XYZ file of C-alpha atoms in Angstrom:
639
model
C 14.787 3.627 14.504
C 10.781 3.938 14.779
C 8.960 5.691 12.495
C 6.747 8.475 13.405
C 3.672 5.869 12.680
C 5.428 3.262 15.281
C 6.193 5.703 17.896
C 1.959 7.077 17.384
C 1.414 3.425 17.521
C 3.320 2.311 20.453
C 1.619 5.442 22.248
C -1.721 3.209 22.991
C -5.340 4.286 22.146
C -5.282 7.369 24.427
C -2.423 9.990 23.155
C -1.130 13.039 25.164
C -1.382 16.048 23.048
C 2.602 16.175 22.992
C 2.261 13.201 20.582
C -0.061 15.065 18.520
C 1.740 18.398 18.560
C 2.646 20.135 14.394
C 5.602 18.920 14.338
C 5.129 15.164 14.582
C 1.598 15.374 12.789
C 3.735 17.294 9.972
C 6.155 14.642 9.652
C 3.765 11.868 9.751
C 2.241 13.542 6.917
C 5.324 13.638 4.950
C 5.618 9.970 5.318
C 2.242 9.861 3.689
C 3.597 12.090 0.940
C 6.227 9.803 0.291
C 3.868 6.399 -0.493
C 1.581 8.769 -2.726
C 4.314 9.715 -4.842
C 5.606 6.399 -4.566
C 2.110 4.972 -5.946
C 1.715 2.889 -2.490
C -1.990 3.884 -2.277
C -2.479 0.907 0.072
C 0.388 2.088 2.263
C -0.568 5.801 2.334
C -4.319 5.095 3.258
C -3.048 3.208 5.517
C -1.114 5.664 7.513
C -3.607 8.056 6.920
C -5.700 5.809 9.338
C -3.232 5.502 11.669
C -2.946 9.201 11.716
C -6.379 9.785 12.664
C -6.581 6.948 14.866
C -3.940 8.315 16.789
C -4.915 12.053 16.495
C -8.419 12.781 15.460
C -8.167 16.036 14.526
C -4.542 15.396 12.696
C -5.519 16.539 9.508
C -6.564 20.328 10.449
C -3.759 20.346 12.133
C -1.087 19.802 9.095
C 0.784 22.723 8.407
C 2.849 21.095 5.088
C 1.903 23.786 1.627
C -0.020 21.966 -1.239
C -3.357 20.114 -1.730
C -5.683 19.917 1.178
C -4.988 16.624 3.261
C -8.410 15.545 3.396
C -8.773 16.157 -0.506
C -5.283 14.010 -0.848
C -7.531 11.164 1.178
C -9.914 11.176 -1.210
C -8.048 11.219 -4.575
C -5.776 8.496 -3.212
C -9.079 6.556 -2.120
C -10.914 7.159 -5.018
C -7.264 5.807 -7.050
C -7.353 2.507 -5.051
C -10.452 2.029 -6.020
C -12.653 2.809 -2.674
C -15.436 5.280 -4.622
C -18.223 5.581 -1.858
C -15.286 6.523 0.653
C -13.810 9.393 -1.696
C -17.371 10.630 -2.659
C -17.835 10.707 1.121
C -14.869 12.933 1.706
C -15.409 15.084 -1.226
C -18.544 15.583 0.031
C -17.501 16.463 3.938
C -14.985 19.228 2.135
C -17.604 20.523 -0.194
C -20.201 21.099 3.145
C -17.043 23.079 4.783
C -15.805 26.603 3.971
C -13.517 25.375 1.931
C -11.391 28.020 -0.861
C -12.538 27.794 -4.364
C -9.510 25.855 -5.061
C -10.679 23.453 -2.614
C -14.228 23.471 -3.898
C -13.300 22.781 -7.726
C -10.725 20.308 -6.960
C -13.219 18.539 -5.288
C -15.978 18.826 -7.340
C -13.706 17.738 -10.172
C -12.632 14.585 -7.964
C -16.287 13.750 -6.949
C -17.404 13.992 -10.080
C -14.892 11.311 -11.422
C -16.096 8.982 -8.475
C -19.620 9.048 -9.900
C -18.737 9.021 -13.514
C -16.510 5.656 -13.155
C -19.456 4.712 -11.250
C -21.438 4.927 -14.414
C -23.900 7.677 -11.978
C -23.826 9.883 -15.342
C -26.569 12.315 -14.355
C -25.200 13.059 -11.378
C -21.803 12.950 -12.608
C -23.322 15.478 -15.221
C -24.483 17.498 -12.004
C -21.279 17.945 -10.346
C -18.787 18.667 -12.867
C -20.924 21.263 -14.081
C -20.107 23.450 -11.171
C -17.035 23.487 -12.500
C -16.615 26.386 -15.496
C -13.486 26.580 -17.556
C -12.067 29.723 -15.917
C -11.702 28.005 -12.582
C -10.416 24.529 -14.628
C -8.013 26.827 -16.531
C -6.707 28.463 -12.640
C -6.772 25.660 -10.248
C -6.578 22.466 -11.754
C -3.651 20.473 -13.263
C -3.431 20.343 -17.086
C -4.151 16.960 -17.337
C -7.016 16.867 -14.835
C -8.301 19.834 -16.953
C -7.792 17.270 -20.075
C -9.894 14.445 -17.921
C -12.387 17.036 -16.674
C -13.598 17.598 -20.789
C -13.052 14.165 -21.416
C -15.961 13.569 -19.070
C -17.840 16.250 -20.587
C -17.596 15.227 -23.752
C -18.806 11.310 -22.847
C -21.468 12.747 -20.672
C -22.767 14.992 -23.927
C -22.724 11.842 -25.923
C -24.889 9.755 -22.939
C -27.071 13.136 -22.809
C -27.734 13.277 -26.616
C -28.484 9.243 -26.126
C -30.966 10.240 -23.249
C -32.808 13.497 -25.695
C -31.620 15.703 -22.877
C -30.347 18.586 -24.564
C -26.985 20.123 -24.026
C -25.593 23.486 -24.367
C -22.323 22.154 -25.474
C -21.085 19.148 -27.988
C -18.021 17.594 -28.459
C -16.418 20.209 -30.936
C -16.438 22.303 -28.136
C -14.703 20.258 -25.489
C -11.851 18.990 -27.920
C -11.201 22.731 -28.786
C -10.621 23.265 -25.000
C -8.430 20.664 -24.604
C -4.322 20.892 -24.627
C -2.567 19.975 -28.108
C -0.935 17.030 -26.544
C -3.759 15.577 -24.191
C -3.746 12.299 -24.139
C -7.910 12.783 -23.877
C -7.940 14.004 -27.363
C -8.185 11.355 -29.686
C -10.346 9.619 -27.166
C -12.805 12.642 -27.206
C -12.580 12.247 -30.995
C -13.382 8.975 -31.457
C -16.445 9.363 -29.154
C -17.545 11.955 -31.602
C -17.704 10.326 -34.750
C -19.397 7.632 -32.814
C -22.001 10.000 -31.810
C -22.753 11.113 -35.533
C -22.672 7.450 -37.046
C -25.481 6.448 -34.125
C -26.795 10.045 -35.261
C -26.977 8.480 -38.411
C -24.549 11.322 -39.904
C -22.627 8.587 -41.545
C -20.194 11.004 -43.745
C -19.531 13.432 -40.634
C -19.222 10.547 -38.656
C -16.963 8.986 -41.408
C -14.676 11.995 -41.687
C -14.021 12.316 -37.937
C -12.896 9.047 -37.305
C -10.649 9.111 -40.047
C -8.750 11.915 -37.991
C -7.674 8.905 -36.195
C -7.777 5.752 -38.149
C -5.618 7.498 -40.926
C -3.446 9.188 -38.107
C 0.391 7.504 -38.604
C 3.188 7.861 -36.226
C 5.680 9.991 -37.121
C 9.113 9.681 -38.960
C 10.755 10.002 -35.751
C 9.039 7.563 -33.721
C 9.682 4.830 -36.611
C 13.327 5.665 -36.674
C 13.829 5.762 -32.881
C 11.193 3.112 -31.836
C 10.726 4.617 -28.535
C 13.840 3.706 -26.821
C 14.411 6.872 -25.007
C 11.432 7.269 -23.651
C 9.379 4.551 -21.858
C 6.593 6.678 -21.622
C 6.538 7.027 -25.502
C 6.287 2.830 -25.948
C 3.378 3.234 -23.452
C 1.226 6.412 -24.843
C 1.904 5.003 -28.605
C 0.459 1.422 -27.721
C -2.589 3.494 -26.446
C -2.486 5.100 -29.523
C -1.949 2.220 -31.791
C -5.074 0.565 -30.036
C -7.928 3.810 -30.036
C -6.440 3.748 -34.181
C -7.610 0.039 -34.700
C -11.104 0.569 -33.044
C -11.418 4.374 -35.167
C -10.752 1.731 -38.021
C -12.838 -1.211 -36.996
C -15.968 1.215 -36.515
C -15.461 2.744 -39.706
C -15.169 -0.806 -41.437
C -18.543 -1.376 -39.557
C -20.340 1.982 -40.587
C -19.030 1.119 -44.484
C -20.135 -2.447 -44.384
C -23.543 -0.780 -42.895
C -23.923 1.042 -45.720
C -22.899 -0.833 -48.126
C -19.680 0.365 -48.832
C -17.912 -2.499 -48.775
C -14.587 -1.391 -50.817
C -14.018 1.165 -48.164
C -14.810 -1.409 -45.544
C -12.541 -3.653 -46.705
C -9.753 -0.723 -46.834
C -10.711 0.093 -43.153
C -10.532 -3.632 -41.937
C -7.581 -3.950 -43.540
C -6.157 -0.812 -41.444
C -6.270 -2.845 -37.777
C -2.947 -4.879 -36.665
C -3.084 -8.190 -36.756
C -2.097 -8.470 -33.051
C -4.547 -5.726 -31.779
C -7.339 -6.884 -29.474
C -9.719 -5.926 -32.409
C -8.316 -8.178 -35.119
C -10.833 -11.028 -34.607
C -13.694 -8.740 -35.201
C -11.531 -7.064 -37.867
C -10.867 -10.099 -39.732
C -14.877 -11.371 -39.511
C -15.856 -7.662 -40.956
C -13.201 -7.918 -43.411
C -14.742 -11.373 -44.777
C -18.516 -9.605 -44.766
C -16.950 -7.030 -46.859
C -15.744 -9.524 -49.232
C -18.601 -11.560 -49.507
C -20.734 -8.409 -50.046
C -18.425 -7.796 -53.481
C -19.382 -11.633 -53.657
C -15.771 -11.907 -53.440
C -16.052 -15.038 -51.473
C -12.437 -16.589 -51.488
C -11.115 -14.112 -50.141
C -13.561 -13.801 -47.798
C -13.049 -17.712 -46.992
C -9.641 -16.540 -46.184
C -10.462 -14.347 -43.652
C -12.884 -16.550 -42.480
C -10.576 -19.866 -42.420
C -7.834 -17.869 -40.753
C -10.344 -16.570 -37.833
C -10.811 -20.347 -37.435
C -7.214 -20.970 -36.668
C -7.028 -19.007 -33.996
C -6.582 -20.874 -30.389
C -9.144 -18.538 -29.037
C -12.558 -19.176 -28.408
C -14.504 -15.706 -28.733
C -17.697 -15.071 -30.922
C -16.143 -13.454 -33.520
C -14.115 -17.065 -33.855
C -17.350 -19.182 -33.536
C -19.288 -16.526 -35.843
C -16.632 -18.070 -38.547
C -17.805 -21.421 -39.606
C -21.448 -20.331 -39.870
C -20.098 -17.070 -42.241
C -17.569 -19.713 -43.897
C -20.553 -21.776 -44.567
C -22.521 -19.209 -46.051
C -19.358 -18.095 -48.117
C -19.630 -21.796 -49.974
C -23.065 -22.119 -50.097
C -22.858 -18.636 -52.295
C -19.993 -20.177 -54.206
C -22.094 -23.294 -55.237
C -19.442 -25.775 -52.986
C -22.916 -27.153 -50.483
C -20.458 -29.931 -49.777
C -17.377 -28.000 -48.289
C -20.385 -25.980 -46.812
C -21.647 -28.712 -44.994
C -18.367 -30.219 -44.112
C -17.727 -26.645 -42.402
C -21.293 -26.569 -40.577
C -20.128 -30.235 -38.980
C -16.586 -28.979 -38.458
C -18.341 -25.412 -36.851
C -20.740 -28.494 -34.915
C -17.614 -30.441 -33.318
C -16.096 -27.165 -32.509
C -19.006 -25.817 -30.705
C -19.579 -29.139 -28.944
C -15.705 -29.493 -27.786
C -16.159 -25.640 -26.493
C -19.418 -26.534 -24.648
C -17.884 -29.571 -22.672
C -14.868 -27.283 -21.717
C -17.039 -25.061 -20.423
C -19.188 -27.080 -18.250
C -15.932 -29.004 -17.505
C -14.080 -26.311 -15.725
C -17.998 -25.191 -14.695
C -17.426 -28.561 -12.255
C -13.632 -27.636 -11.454
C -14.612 -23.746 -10.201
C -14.238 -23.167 -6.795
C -13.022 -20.835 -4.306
C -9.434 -22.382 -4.187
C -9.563 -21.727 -7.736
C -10.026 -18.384 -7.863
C -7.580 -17.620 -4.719
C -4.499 -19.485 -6.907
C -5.424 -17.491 -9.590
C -5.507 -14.376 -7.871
C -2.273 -15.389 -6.529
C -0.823 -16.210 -9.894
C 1.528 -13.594 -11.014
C 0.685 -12.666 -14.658
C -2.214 -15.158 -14.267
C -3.919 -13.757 -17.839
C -0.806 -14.781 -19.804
C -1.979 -18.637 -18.823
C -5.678 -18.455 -19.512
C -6.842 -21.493 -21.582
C -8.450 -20.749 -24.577
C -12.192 -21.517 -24.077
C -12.291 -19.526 -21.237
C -10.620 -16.399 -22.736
C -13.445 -14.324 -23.389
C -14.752 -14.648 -19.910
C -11.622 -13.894 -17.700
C -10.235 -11.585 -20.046
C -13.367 -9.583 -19.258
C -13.401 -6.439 -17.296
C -15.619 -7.235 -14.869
C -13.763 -10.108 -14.166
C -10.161 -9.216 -14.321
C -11.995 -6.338 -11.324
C -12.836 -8.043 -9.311
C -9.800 -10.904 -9.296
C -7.938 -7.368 -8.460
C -9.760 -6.915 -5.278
C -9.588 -10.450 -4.419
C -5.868 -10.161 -4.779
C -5.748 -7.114 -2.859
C -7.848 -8.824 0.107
C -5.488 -11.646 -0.255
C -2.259 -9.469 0.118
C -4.299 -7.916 3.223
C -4.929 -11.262 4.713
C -1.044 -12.159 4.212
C -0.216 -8.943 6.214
C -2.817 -9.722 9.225
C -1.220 -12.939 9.549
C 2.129 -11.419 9.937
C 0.998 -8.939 11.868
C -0.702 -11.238 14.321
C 2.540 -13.449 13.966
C 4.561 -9.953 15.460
C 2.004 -9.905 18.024
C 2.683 -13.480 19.198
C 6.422 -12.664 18.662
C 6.299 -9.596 21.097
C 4.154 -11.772 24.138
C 6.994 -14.404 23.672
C 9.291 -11.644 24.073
C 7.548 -10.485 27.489
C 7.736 -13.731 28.546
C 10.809 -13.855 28.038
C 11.878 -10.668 29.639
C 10.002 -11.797 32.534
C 11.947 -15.044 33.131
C 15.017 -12.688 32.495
C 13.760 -10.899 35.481
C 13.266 -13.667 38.075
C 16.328 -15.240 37.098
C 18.043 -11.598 38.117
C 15.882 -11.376 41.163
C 17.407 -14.691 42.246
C 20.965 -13.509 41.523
C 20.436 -10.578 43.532
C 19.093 -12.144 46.283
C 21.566 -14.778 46.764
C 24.285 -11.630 45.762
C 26.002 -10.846 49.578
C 25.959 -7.132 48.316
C 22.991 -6.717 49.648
C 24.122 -7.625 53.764
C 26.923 -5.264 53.678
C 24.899 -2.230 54.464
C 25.080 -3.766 58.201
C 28.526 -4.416 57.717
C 28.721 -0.188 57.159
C 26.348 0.588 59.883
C 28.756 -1.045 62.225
C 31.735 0.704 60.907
C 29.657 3.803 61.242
C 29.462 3.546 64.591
C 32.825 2.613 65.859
C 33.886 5.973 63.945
C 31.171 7.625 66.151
C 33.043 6.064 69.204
C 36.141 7.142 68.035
C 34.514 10.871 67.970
C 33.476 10.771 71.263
C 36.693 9.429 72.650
C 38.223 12.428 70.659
C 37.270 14.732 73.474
C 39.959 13.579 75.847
C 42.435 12.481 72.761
C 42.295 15.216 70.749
C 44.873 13.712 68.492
C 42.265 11.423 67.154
C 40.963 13.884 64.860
C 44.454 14.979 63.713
C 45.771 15.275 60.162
C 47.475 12.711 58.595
C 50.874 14.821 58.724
C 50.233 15.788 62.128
C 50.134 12.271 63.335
C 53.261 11.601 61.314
C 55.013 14.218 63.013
C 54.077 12.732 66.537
C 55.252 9.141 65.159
C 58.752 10.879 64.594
C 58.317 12.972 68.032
C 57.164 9.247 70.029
C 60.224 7.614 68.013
C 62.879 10.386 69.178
C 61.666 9.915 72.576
C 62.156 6.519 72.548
C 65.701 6.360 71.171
C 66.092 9.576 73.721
C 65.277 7.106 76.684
C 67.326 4.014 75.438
C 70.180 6.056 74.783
C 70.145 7.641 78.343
C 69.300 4.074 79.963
C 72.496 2.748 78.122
C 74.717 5.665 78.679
C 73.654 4.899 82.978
C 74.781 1.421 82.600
C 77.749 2.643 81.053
C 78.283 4.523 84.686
C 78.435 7.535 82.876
C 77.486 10.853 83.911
C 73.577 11.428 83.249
C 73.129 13.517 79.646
C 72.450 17.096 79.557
C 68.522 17.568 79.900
C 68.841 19.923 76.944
C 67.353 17.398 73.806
C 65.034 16.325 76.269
C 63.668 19.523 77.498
C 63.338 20.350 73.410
C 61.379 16.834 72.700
C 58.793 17.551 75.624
C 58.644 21.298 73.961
C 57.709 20.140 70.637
C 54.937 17.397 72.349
C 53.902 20.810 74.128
C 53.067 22.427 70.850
C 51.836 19.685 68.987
C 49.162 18.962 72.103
C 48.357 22.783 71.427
C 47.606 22.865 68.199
C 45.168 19.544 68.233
C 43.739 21.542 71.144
C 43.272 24.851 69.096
C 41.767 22.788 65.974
C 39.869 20.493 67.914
C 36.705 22.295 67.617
C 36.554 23.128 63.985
C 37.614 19.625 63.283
C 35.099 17.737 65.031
C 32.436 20.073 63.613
C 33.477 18.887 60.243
C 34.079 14.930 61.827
C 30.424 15.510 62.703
C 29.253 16.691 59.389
C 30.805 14.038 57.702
C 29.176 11.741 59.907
C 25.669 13.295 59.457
C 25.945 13.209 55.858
C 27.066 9.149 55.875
C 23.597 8.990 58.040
C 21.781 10.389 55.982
C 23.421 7.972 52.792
C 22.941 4.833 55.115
C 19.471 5.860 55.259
C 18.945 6.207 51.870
C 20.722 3.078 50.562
C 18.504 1.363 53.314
C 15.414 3.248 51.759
C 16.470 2.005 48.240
C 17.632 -1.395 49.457
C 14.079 -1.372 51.088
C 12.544 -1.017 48.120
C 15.070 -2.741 45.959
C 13.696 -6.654 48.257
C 10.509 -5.163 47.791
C 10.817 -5.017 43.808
C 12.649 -8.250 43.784
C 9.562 -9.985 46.294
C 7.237 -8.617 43.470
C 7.498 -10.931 39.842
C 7.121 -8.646 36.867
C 3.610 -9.138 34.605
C 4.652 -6.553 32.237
C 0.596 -5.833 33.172
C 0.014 -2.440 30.469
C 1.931 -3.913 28.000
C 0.511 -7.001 27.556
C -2.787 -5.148 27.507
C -2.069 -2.955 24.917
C -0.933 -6.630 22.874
C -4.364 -7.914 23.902
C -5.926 -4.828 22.470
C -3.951 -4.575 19.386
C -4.662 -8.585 18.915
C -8.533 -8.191 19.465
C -8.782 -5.419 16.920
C -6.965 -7.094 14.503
C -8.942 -10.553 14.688
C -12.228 -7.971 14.135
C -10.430 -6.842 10.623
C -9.373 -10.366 10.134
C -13.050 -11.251 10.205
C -14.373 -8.273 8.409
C -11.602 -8.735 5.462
C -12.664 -12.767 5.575
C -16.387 -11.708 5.004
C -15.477 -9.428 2.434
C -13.397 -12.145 0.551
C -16.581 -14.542 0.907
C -18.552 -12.108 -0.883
C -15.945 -11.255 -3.626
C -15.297 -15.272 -3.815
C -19.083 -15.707 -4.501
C -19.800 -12.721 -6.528
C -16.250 -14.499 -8.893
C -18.377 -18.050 -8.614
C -21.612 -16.423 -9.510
C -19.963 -13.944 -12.190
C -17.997 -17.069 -13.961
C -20.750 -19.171 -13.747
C -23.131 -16.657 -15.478
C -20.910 -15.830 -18.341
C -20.199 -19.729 -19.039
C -23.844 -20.052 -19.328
C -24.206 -16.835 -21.826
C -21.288 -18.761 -23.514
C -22.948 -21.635 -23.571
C -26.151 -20.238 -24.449
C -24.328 -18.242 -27.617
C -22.725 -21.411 -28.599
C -26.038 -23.606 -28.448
C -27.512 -20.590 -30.480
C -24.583 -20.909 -33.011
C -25.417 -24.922 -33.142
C -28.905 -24.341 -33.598
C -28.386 -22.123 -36.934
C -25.504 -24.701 -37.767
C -28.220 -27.462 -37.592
C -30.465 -25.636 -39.272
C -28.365 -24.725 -42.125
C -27.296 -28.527 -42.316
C -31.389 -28.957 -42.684
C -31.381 -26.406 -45.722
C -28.525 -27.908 -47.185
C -29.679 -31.006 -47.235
C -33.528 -30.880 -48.528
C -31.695 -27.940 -50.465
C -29.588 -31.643 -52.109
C -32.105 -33.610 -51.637
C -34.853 -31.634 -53.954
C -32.391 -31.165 -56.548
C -31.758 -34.868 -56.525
C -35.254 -35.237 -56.552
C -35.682 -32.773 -59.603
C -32.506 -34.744 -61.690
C -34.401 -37.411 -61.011
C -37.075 -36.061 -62.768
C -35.067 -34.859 -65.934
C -33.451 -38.190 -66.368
C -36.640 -39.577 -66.413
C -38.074 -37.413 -68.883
């Protein structure tokens, strides 16, 4: 069975306003409802364009209770990632007399659009509009939640800009719900604010509302297991706890606090995404108690790791310094030449796969399922970037598009093969009819037509012609009683007999008397009817002649299937246009990947030549640091 997006489809470029009547626009919506809640963005905006391809004026037409259609358009756009189309739809509601639902809803939604687009002052501009009454009435509680999350980041990029604001942080988290997921986000971005405020104990004390934060009894004795949701909201948690901890271990080390540093490193997971830098701060704090083995342990661990970040390469150099302090130069400068090979190995990796990169590269990667669990270590830093892994998303998505033009175009082909084929269907029944002698018997009627006119004419002087079936039984009995009559009074003669009484004779000619009468007496009414009958069978001959007319006419004509293979030309032509348009967007994406990776191995490589150049240099020191004191023993021994 079609759907309603098939049938809208099917109906060609021009629609009759039957197929865009309530009832089929509402249940085309519905089926647009059901990929939103299904989290098919791709399939929902895509019947959404269908919709109002088919029916231009669909959406004012929708009839279904709930959020405005075009505002559904835009938050699904704006969640698959397609920001200058939401802002653009937000911004055709917000021109419209729209209710105040409508208008904060969409303020709230084109504000988001600008503030993931990093557009902060106009971001700023537009969520303003909104004031907490209206949050508090028409939106959701967790858009509420991400509607002072936003005001709280833009008060922090504000305070950064000296643009003063009416309202800080305390006041957003106060606003938010007890159990938003926002609030220890909103938090942490305010003890950030004091520390670069240089409030360091404010700043101090804040993020310790999360970095001290444990879960609860509960969670450790169930783990999670009833709840999915819980596994996922307490990994958030247990993340935003190691980087409250990790900028606290900064802010002490900045201020030379390095106890409580080393208490705060010691704070992050080992398997976080912050333990590198963790594990580098925790060795600073060390060495500033001039603790240095155990900051050599940090340091040496770090060094272990198969990954090949800054924090990793930082190591040697700090390792280095650690022995230098100690009074080891020589397991200092066999760590500088160790820290030397290992920035040299990471440098030809990186201009190795520099050579390798192309765009088949990127296209099996983005075709890769769970391509960043494979991601060699040298290159971890850059792919595991955010700008990256972004745009290896789109490329994947223009790749999945690409996969379903081809199988679209491949169910074009498939339906001209099957017009073809219908056609040859239809010759081959055009020959079978025409050879069919079905078609000559109409003659065969026409002739039997008019002997039965004949026989209605003749009926005027033979009346029993148009008598009933029992009536002409009767005179077969009356002809057969007449017979026997005369051979029975032939044989009695021969016998020399008397002739018979006339009496069963007399009776005989009596009943042909009557039976002559009564044909007489019906003859009218009965050939009226004979007559009808006869006109009506005219009036069918001429008919089936009519049809069998056109029927040799139809069969003289071969079928081209003309509209339909049209509307597959159409279909085919528009599709090779999106075929080209999706191609020239994956070009650009392809080159903007090539041009991204390329960049970052170069700031790599440029980071890693840097941390070679202070290697080399502290090689230098070390050894006119040797050399001078051999030079000075020298001196002593002499003396």
């Amino acid at each position: 069975m079609l759907s309603v997006f098939a049938w809208l489809m099917l109906g060609g470029p021009v629609l009759s306003a039957q197929k865009c009547d309530t009832v089929l626009v509402d249940k085309a919506y519905q089926e647009i409802l059901y990929f939103y809640f299904q989290h098919d963005f791709y399939q929902a905006l895509t019947q959404f364009e269908i919709l109002q391809q088919a029916c231009p004026d669909s959406l004012s037409k929708i009839t279904q209770p709930g959020v405005d259609p075009q505002l559904l358009k835009g938050g699904i756009s704006l969640a698959y990632g397609l920001d200058d189309q939401a802002a653009e739809i937000f911004n055709q509601l917000l021109t419209k007399a729209a209710t105040l639902e409508t208008q904060t809803q969409a303020w709230f939604l084109l504000g988001k659009s600008l503030f993931e687009k990093q557009q902060y002052q106009a971001a700023s501009t537009i969520l303003n509009k909104i004031n907490i009454d209206n949050a508090d009435q028409y939106l959701q509680t967790q858009d509420k939640d991400q509607w002072l999350y936003m005001q709280s980041q833009l008060f922090n990029w504000q305070t950064s800009q000296s643009i003063t604001v009416a309202r800080d942080n305390s006041y957003w988290l106060n606003e938010l719900s007890d159990d938003s997921v926002f609030r220890q986000y909103v938090i942490y971005n305010q003890g950030l604010h004091q520390l670069q405020s240089n409030q360091y104990v404010q700043g101090i004390e804040t993020l310790e509302q999360i970095g001290l934060s444990d879960s609860s009894f509960l969670d450790d004795l169930l783990g999670g297991w009833w709840s999915p949701l819980t596994v996922v909201d307490q990994t958030e948690t247990d993340a935003l706890r190691d980087r409250a901890n990790l900028t606290i271990g900064y802010a002490h080390l900045k201020n030379q606090q390095a106890l409580n540093a080393l208490d705060a490193f010691n704070r992050v997971r080992l398997d976080s995404l912050d333990s590198d830098s963790a594990l580098l701060g925790y060795g600073w704090a060390a060495a500033q108690r001039e603790e240095y083995q155990i900051a050599l342990s940090a340091w040496q661990r770090l060094q272990q790791q198969p990954r090949s970040n800054e924090y990793v390469m930082e190591s040697y150099l700090a390792s280095a310094y650690a022995f230098e302090q100690a009074f080891a130069p020589t397991q200092a400068l066999d760590n500088l030449q160790r820290g030397l090979k290992r920035f040299a190995l990471e440098k030809d990796l990186l201009r190795a796969h520099q050579q390798e990169i192309d765009d088949q590269y990127f296209i099996q990667l983005a075709k890769t399922k769970d391509w960043s669990l494979q991601i060699p270590a040298h290159l971890s830093s850059i792919m595991l970037s955010s700008a990256f892994r972004n745009k290896i998303a789109w490329l994947e998505e223009s790749l999945t598009l690409q996969a379903r033009f081809e199988r679209w175009q491949q169910q074009l082909d498939t339906f001209s093969l099957m017009l073809d084929e219908r056609q040859q269907e239809a010759q081959s029944r055009q020959q079978a009819l025409k050879q069919n002698d079905l078609l000559s018997k109409l003659q065969q009627y026409q002739m039997l037509r008019d002997s039965l006119q004949a026989k209605l004419v003749q009926s005027s002087t033979e009346p029993k012609i148009l008598a009933e079936q029992q009536e002409l039984d009767w005179q077969a009995r009356l002809e057969r009683a007449q017979q026997r009559h005369k051979d029975v009074s032939d044989a009695w003669l021969t016998l020399n007999k008397k002739p018979l009484k006339p009496l069963y004779a007399d009776r005989l000619k009596r009943l042909e008397g009557i039976m002559i009468w009564n044909a007489s007496e019906s003859y009218s009414k009965r050939r009226w009817q004979a007559q009808k009958l006869l006109n009506e069978l005219d009036e069918l001959i001429a008919q089936t002649a009519q049809q069998q007319a056109q029927l040799i006419a139809r069969l003289n004509q071969t079928p081209e299937y003309p509209a339909q293979r049209q509307r597959i030309a159409q279909l085919q032509e528009n599709l090779e246009v999106q075929q080209r348009r999706n191609q020239s967007i994956q070009s650009q994406q392809l080159a903007s990947l090539n041009l991204l990776f390329v960049e970052q191995i170069n700031q790599q490589i440029a980071q890693l030549e840097s941390y070679e150049l202070q290697a080399q240099l502290a090689v230098v020191r070390l050894n006119d640091k040797a050399y001078r004191k051999a030079e000075a023993d020298k001196q002593g021994a002499k003396q």
